[in-house]
Every structure is written in structure tokens, then in C-alpha cells.
Coordinates of C-alpha atoms and ligand atoms in Angstrom, one line a residue:
X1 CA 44.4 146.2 72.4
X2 CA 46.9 146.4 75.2
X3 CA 49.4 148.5 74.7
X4 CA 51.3 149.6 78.0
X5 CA 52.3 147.3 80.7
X6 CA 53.0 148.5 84.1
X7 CA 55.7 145.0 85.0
X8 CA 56.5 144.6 88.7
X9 CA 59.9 143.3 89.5
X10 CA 60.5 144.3 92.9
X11 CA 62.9 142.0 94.9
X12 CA 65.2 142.5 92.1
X13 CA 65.9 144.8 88.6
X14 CA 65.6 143.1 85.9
X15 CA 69.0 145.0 85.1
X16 CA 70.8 143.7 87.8
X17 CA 73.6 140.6 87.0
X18 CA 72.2 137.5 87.3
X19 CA 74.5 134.5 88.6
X20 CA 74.7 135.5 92.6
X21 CA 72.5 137.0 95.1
X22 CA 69.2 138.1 94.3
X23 CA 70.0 138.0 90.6
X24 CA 69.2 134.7 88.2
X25 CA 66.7 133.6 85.8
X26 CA 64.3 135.9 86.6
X27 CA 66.4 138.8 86.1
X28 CA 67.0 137.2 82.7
X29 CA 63.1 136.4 81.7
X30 CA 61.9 139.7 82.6
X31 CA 64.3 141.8 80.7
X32 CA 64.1 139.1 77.4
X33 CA 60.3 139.3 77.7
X34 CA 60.4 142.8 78.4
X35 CA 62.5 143.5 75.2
X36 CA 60.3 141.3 73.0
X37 CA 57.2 142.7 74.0
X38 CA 58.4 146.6 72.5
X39 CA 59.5 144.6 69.3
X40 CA 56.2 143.0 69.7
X41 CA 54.2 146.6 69.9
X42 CA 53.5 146.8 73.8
X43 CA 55.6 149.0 75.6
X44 CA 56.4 148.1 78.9
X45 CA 57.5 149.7 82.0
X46 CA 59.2 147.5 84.5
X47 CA 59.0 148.6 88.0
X48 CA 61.7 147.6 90.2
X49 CA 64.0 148.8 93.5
X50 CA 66.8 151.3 93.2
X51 CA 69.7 149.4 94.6
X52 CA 73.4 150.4 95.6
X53 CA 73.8 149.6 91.3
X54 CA 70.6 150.6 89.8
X55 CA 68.7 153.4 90.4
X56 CA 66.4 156.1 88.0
X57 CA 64.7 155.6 85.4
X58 CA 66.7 153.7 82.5
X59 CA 65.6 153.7 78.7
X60 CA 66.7 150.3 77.9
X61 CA 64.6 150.1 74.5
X62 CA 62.1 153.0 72.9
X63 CA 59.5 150.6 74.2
X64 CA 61.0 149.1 77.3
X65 CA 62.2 151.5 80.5
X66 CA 63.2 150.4 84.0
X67 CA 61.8 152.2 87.1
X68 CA 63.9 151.9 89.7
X69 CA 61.7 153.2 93.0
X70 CA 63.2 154.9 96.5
X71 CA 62.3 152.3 98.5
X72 CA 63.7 150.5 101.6
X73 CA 67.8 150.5 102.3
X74 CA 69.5 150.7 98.6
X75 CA 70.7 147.1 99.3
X76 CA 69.6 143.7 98.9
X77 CA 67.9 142.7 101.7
X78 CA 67.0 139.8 103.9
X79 CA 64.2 137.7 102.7
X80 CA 62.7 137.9 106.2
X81 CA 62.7 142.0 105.7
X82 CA 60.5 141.7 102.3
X83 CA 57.2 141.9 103.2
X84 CA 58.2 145.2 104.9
X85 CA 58.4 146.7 101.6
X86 CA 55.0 146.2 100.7
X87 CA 53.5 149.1 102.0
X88 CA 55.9 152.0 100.8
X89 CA 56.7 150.2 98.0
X90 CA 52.7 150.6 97.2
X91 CA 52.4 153.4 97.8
X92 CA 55.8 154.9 95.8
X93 CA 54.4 152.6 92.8
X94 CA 51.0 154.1 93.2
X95 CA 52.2 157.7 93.2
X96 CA 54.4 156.9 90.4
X97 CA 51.6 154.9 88.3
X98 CA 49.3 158.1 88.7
X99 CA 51.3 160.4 87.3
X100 CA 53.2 158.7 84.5
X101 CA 50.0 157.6 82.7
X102 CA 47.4 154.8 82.0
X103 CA 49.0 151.5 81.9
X104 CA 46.2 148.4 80.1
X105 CA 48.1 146.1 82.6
X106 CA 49.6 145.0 85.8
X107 CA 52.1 141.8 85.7
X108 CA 53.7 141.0 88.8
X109 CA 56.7 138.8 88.2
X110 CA 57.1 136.6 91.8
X111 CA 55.2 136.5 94.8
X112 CA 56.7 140.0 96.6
X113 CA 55.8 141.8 92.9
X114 CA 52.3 140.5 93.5
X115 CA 51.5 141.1 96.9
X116 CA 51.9 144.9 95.7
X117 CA 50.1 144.2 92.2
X118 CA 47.3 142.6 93.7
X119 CA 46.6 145.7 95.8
X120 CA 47.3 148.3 92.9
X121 CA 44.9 146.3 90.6
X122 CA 42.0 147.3 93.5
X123 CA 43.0 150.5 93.3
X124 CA 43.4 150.9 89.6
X125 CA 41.0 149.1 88.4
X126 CA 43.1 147.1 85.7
X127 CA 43.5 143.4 85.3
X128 CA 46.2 141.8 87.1
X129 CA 48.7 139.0 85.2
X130 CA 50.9 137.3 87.4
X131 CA 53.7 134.8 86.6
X132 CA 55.3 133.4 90.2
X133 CA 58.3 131.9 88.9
X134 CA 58.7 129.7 91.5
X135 CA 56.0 128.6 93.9
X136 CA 56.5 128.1 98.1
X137 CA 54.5 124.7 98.4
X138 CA 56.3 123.9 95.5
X139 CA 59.8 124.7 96.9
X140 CA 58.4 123.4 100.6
X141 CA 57.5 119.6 99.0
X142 CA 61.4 119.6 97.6
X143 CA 62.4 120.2 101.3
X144 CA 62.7 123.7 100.9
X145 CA 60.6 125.8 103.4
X146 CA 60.0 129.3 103.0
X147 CA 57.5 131.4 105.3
X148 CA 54.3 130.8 105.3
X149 CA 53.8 134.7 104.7
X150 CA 54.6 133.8 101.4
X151 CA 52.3 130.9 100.5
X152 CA 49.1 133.0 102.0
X153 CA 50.4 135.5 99.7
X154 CA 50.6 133.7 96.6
X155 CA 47.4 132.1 97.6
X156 CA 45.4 135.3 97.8
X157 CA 47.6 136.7 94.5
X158 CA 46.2 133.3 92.6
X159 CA 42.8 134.3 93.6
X160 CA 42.4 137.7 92.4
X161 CA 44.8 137.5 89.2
X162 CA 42.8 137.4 85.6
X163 CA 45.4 135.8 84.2
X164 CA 48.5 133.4 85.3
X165 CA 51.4 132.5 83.3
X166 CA 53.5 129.1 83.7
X167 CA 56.5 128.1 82.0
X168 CA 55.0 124.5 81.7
X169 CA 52.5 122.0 82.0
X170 CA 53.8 120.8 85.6
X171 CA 53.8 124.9 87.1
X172 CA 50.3 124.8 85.5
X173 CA 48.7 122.1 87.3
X174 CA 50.7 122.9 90.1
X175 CA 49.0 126.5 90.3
X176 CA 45.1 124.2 89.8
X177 CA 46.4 121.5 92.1
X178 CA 48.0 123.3 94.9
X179 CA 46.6 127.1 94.6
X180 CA 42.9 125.9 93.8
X181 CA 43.8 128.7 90.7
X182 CA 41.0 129.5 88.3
X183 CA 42.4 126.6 85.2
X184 CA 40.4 129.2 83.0
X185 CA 42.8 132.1 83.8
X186 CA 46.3 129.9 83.7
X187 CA 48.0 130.1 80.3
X188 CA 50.9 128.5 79.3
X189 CA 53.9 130.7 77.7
X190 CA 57.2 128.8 77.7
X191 CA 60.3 130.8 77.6
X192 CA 62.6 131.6 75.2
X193 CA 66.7 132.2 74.9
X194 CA 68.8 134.5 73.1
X195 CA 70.2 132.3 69.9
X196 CA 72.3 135.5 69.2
X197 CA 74.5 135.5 72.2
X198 CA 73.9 131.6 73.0
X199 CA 74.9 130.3 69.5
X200 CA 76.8 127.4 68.2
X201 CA 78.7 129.2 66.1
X202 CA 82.1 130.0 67.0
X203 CA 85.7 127.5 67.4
X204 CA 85.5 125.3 70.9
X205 CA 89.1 125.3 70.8
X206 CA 89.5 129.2 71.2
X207 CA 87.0 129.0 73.6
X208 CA 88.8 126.6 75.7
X209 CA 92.0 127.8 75.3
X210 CA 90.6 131.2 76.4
X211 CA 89.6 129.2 79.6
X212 CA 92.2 127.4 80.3
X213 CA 90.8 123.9 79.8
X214 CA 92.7 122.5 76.9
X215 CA 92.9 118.5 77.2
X216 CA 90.3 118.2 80.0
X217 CA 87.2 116.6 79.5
X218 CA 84.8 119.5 80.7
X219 CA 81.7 119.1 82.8
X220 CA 80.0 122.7 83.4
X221 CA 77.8 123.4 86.1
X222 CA 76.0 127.3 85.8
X223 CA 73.8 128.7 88.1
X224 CA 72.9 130.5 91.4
X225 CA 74.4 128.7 94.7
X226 CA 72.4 127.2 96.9
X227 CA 71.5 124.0 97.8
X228 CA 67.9 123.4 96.0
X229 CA 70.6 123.8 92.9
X230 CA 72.5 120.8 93.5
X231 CA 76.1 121.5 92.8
X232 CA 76.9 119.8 95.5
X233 CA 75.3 116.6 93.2
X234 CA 77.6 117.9 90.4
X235 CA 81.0 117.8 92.5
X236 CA 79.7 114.1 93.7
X237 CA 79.1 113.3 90.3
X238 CA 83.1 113.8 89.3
X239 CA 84.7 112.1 92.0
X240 CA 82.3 108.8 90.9
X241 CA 83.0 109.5 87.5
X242 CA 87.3 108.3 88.5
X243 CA 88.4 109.9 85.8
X244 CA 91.6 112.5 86.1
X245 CA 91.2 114.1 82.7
X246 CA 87.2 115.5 84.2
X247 CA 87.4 118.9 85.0
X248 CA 84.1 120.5 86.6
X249 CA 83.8 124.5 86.1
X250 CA 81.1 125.9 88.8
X251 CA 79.9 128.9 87.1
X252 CA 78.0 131.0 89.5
X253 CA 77.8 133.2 93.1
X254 CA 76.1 132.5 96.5
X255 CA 72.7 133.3 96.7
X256 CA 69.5 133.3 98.9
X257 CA 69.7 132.8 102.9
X258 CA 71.3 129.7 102.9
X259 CA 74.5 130.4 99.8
X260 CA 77.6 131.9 101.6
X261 CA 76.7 128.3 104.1
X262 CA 76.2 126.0 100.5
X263 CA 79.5 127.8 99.4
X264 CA 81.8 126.5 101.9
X265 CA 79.9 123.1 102.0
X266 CA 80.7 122.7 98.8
X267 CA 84.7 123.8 99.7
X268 CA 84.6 121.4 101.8
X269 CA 83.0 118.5 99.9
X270 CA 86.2 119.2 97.4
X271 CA 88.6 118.9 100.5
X272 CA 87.1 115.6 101.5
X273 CA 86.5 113.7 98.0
X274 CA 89.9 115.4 97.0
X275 CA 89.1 116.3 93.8
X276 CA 91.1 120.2 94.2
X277 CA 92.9 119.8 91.3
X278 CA 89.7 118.8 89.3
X279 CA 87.3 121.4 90.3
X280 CA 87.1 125.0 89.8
X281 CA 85.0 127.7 91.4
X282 CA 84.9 130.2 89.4
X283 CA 82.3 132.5 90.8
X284 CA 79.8 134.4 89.0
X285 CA 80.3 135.8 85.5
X286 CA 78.8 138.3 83.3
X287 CA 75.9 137.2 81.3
X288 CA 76.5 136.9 77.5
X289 CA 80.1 135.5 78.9
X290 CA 78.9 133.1 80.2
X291 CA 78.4 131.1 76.3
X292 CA 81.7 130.9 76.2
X293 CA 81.8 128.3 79.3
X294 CA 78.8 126.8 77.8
X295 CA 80.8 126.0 74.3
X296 CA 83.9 125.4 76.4
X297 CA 82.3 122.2 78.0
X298 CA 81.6 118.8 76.9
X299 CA 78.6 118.5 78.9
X300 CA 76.3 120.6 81.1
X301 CA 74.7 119.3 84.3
X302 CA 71.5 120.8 85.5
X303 CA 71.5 119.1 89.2
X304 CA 68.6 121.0 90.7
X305 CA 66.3 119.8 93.2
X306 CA 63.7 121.7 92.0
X307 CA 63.3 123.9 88.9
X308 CA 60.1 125.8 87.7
X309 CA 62.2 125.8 84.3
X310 CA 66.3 126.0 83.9
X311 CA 67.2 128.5 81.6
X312 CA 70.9 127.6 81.8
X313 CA 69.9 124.2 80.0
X314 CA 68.2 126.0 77.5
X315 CA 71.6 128.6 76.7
X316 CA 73.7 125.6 76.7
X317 CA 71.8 123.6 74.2
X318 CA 71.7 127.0 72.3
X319 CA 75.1 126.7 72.1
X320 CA 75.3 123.0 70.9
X321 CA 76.2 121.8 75.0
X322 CA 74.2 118.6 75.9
X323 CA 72.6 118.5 78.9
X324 CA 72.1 116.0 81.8
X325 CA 69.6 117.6 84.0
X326 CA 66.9 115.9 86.9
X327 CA 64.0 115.2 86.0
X328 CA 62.3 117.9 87.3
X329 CA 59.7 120.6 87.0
X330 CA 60.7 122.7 84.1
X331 CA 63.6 121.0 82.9
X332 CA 61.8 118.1 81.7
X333 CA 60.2 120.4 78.8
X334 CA 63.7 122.2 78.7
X335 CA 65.7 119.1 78.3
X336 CA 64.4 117.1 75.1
X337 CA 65.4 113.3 76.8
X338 CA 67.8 111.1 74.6
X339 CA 67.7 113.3 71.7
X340 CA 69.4 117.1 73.6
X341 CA 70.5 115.4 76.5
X342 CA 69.6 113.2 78.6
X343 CA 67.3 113.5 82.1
X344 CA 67.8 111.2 85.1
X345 CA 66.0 111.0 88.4
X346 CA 66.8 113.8 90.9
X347 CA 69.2 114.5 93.2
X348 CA 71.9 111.2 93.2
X349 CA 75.0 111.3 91.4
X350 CA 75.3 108.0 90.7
X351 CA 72.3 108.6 88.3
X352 CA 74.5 110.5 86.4
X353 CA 77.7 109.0 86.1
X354 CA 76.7 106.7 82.7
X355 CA 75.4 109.6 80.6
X356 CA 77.8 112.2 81.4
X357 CA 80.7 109.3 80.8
X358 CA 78.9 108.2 77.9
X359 CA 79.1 112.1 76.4
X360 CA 82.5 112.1 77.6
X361 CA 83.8 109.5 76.0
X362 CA 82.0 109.1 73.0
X363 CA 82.6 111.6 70.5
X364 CA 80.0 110.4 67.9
X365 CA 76.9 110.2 71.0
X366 CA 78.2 113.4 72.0
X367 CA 77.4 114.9 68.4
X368 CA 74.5 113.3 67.8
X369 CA 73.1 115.0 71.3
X370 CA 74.6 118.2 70.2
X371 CA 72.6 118.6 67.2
X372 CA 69.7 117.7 68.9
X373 CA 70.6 120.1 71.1
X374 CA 70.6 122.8 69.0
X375 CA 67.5 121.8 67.2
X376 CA 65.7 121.4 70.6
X377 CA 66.6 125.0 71.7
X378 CA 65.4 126.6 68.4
X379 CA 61.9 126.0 69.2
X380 CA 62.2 128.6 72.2
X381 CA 62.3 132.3 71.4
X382 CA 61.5 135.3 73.2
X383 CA 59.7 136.6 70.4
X384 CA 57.4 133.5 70.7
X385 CA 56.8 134.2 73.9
X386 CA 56.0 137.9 73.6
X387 CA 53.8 137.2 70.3
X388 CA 51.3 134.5 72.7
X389 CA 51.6 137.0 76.0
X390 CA 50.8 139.6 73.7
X391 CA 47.3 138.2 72.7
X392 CA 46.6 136.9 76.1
X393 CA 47.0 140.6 77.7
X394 CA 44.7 141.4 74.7
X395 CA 42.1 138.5 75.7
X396 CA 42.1 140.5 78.8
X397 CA 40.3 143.4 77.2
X398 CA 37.4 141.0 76.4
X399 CA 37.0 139.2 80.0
X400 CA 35.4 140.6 82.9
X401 CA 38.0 141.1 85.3
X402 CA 38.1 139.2 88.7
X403 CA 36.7 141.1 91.3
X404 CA 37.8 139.6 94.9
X405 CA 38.6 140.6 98.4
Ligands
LIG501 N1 73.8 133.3 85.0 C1 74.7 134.3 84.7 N2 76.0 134.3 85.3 C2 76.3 133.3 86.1 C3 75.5 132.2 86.4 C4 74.2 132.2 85.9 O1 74.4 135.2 83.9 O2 77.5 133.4 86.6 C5 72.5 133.3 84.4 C6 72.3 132.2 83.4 O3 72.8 132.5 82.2 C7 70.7 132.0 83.4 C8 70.3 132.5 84.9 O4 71.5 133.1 85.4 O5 70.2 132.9 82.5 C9 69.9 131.3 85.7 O6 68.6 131.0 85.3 P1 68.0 129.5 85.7 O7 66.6 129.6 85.2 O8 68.9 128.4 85.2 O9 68.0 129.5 87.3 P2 67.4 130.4 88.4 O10 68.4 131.5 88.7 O11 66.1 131.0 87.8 O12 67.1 129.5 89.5

């Protein structure tokens, strides 16, 4: 039986906003899975970095705490600056660990979490579970380049971990195909969403009248900027749409090296296609908040150029949105096609011009997709999620763990 879980979340606390900066689904997962797995029986301990927000030790749940550790500058730092907090942050987790008890597991959530992990698990003799989130030869294939620090790292972290978890299929062969990882030790646990603040329930109208959108036709886009995203697909997508009544919300913040850059791109892309009357930035906004925008709008577009899952297509179909979402990675398990929403191939407007129109326009379609929608998201829960991690930490118990360099 496993019964405390030593999670490490260390770019990032899992209490921190998600929406802008470091924060964004990751935030999200680990504090739903955290608080599924108490209500599940395994308490958990999520270590993360005291920040200029977060800091101490915070009881979220009886079973659930978050450990923020002294480490580094209390700010978010450069990605290029990570790695340097893999030594203290060791050895502050290490100290920490030692004192505060016997944990059954290690799970490192992304690759900085399991650079550290892998070490402690040495050390500590306890298996090491791993989930990466998103993947650097994954991200590098969509264009998207990241150091090669980080690949060697994952590489290594694949090696040594007992188990891995993947939101899907895809991140599942991608982890055999690319990572040469162990297919034994790789383990499938989809994500879930929260159907009690992401719910159907509740009168549109108020909703948009609370935003200000009465009479538009409203296309939502939600999520972190920066270009791998695609909002700049979503801003493209209205001015080929021709339509006046269209009004696009961009729910979300800058984020990652490149988002202040995406940010003013995108300004500019408004200037030029002059659509300024018919899309809004509305920056980032407070979690649960953000169902209203969700039940607010007609449709929401998932854009992304890659996606190891797209929780903000899961919340929206929770909340009775459609979705038109790329075809890719995650969001073609997240996206039930034709029956939720509807998934076209990546990264060109013009491939999404006749669904969205088509939801637009067509109040009956819409409906139909917004059932489906509904239906599609129920089979997603946090509790799920926990219940299956749950037995795989306790599968654990019964392997002999990997023992690696
Ligand atoms: N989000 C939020 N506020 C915002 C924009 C996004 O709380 O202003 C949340 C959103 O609800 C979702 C998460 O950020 O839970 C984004 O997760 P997703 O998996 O879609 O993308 P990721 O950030 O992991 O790339």
C-alpha cells in the first residue's frame, strides 16, 4: 500500500494562478490530482519553490500540503537559470524529506522536478514516478526548440523512472518512440476536470451580460500566450470568418521566453487585419472565473501547435462550450470529433473558418455539439484519475525497482 507521496513541482507551485507566466495546466493537474489522491487515501506532499506569492508550508486539504522550499531568488526565473536549481534545490528537498518522514513515493511532475527526483530516488531508495507533461523532442519536432540540457535530462529521468504517466496514447508512444522508455513502466492516466466549477448549469445570458458580450457571436480563445498556443491562428481565424457580429475574447497572460514578444505580435496582427473593434485581450483571469467566459462563448478554439493534452477544451466542454481544436497530441482524446466539437488539421485558419461558422450560425448544430460536449467531458474526473494512479503507486510495492546510473 502506498500511502504518502513526496510530489515534486518545482518550476512552479501548484498554488500559483495559472493563465500567465510559469502558471497553466500543470499548475491545475497537480493540485486536482493532488486533491483527489487524499480523497482517494494517499496523502501527498507537493514540493515546490517559495516565490514572491507563495512561500511555507500550506495545509490545502488534511491529506494534501504544499512545501514551498528557500531556494534560488523568490521570483520566477529564466528558463536558461533552471538547471542551476538543481543542486540546492536537492539538497533543501533532501534535508527536508529526512526529517519530515518516510514518503512510499517520489513523482516528479516535468522535466526540472525530475532531474532532482531522479537523484533523491538514489539516495532514498524509493521508486521514482514521473509524469513530463510536455516532452522537448516533442516540442522541438513542432518547431519549438528548447535546450538540449533538457532532453539529456528527460532522457536519463525516462531511464531510471519505475513508472511513467501519459495523458494519452500519443505521449505514450512518444515516451517508447522517442525516449527508448521501458513500454512496461508507461501507464496511461488521462486527466480529469472539475464538473463543479466547470458546469453547464447556470443562465448564458447573465453570463454574457456580466461580460459585456450581449449580441455578439462569441469565439473564446483561453490559454497561456505564446506562440506554440496559436492565438495568433485564432485572431486569423476572425478576420476570414468576415463577419462583424464575431467577437474573439483572448483569455490568458504572456508566458515562457518568447510571451511578452507573442503579445505584441499578436497587437499587431489586430492593427494590420483591423479587427480592434472585434477582438479583446483580456489578460489573464482567475481560475474558477474563467467558466464564466467558457459559458459566455459560442464556441471555443484550441489553436495549439502542440498540446500534450488541453485542459481548457476539457473545462469548456464541461461547461456545454464546443470546441474546435487541432488535431493534435492530447486534444485529439480531449476533443470527441463531430460529436463535442470538431478537430481540424493544425495550425491554418482557413481550416477553421466552416466549423466555427457552422456553430455560429446554426443554433440546432451548435446544440447538438453542446450536449455532446457535456457528455464527452463527464467521462474525465479527477477522482478517476487518482483511483488508477492510486493502484499503479501500489503496483509499485510489488516491482523491483529500477536500478540505473
Ligand atoms: N487558465 C486560467 N486562467 C487564464 C487562462 C488559463 O486559469 O486566464 C487555466 C485554464 O483554466 C487551464 C490552464 O490554465 O486549466 C491551461 O491548461 P492547458 O492544459 O489548456 O494548457 P497549458 O497551460 O498546460 O499549456
Amino acid at each position: 500500500m502506498v500511502r504518502r507521496v513526496a510530489a515534486f513541482s518545482v518550476h512552479t507551485s501548484p498554488l500559483a494562478p495559472p493563465g500567465s507566466g510559469d502558471g497553466g495546466g500543470m499548475n491545475v493537474y497537480v493540485d486536482s490530482l493532488a486533491r483527489a489522491l487524499g480523497e482517494a487515501g494517499v496523502t501527498v506532499d507537493v514540493l515546490a519553490r517559495a516565490d514572491d506569492r507563495n512561500s511555507g508550508i500550506v495545509e490545502v486539504t488534511d491529506s494534501y500540503r504544499v512545501v514551498h522550499l528557500d531556494v534560488g531568488p523568490r521570483r520566477s526565473l529564466h528558463r536558461g537559470a533552471w538547471t542551476s536549481l538543481i543542486d540546492p534545490y536537492t539538497e533543501a528537498a533532501r534535508s527536508f524529506i529526512r526529517a519530515n518522514g518516510d514518503y512510499d513515493v517520489l513523482h516528479a511532475h516535468y522535466w526540472l522536478s525530475g532531474a532532482i527526483a531522479h537523484r533523491l530516488k538514489h539516495e532514498l531508495d524509493r521508486p521514482l514516478v514521473s509524469t513530463f507533461h510536455t516532452l522537448a523532442l516533442v516540442k522541438s519536432a513542432a518547431g519549438f526548440s528548447d535546450d538540449d540540457t533538457r532532453a539529456q535530462i528527460e532522457r536519463d529521468v525516462v531511464r531510471c523512472s519505475d513508472l511513467m504517466l501519459a495523458n494519452t496514447r500519443d505521449e505514450a508512444e512518444q515516451l517508447i518512440g522517442l525516449y527508448e522508455a521501458d513500454a512496461t513502466r508507461v501507464e496511461i492516466v488521462p486527466p480529469g476536470v472539475d464538473h463543479v466549477a466547470f458546469s453547464p448549469v447556470g443562465d448564458r445570458n447573465i453570463d454574457r451580460a456580466a461580460l459585456g458580450v450581449e449580441g455578439h457571436k462569441v469565439v473564446l480563445f483561453a490559454g497561456r500566450i505564446q506562440p506554440l498556443k496559436g492565438a495568433d491562428v485564432a485572431i486569423r481565424l476572425v478576420a476570414a470568418l468576415k463577419d462583424p457580429h464575431v467577437l474573439l475574447l483572448l483569455v490568458g497572460g504572456p508566458s515562457g521566453i518568447d510571451g511578452e514578444r507573442e503579445l505584441r505580435r499578436l497587437h499587431a496582427l489586430v492593427d494590420e487585419t483591423g479587427l480592434a473593434d472585434q477582438v479583446r485581450f483580456v489578460g489573464p483571469q482567475e481560475h474558477n472565473a474563467l467558466a464564466r467566459y467558457y459559458r459566455a462563448a459560442d464556441v471555443c478554439v484550441v489553436p495549439s501547435r502542440t498540446e500534450s493534452f488541453g485542459l481548457v477544451a476539457l473545462e469548456a466542454q464541461s461547461c456545454g462550450t464546443p470546441v474546435v481544436a487541432s488535431a493534435v497530441g492530447g486534444l485529439r482524446l480531449a476533443v470527441d470529433d463531430h460529436r463535442s466539437g470538431v478537430l481540424v488539421g493544425c495550425c491554418d485558419a482557413n481550416n477553421f473558418v466552416e466549423p466555427v461558422r457552422r456553430i455560429l450560425d446554426d443554433a440546432a448544430y451548435r446544440e447538438e455539439l453542446a450536449r455532446g460536449a457535456v457528455a464527452h467531458a463527464a467521462t474525465f474526473s479527477w477522482a478517476i484519475a487518482a483511483a488508477r494512479l492510486r493502484r499503479h503507486y501500489s503496483d509499485l510495492t510489488a516491482r523491483e525497482p529500477v536500478r540505473c546510473a
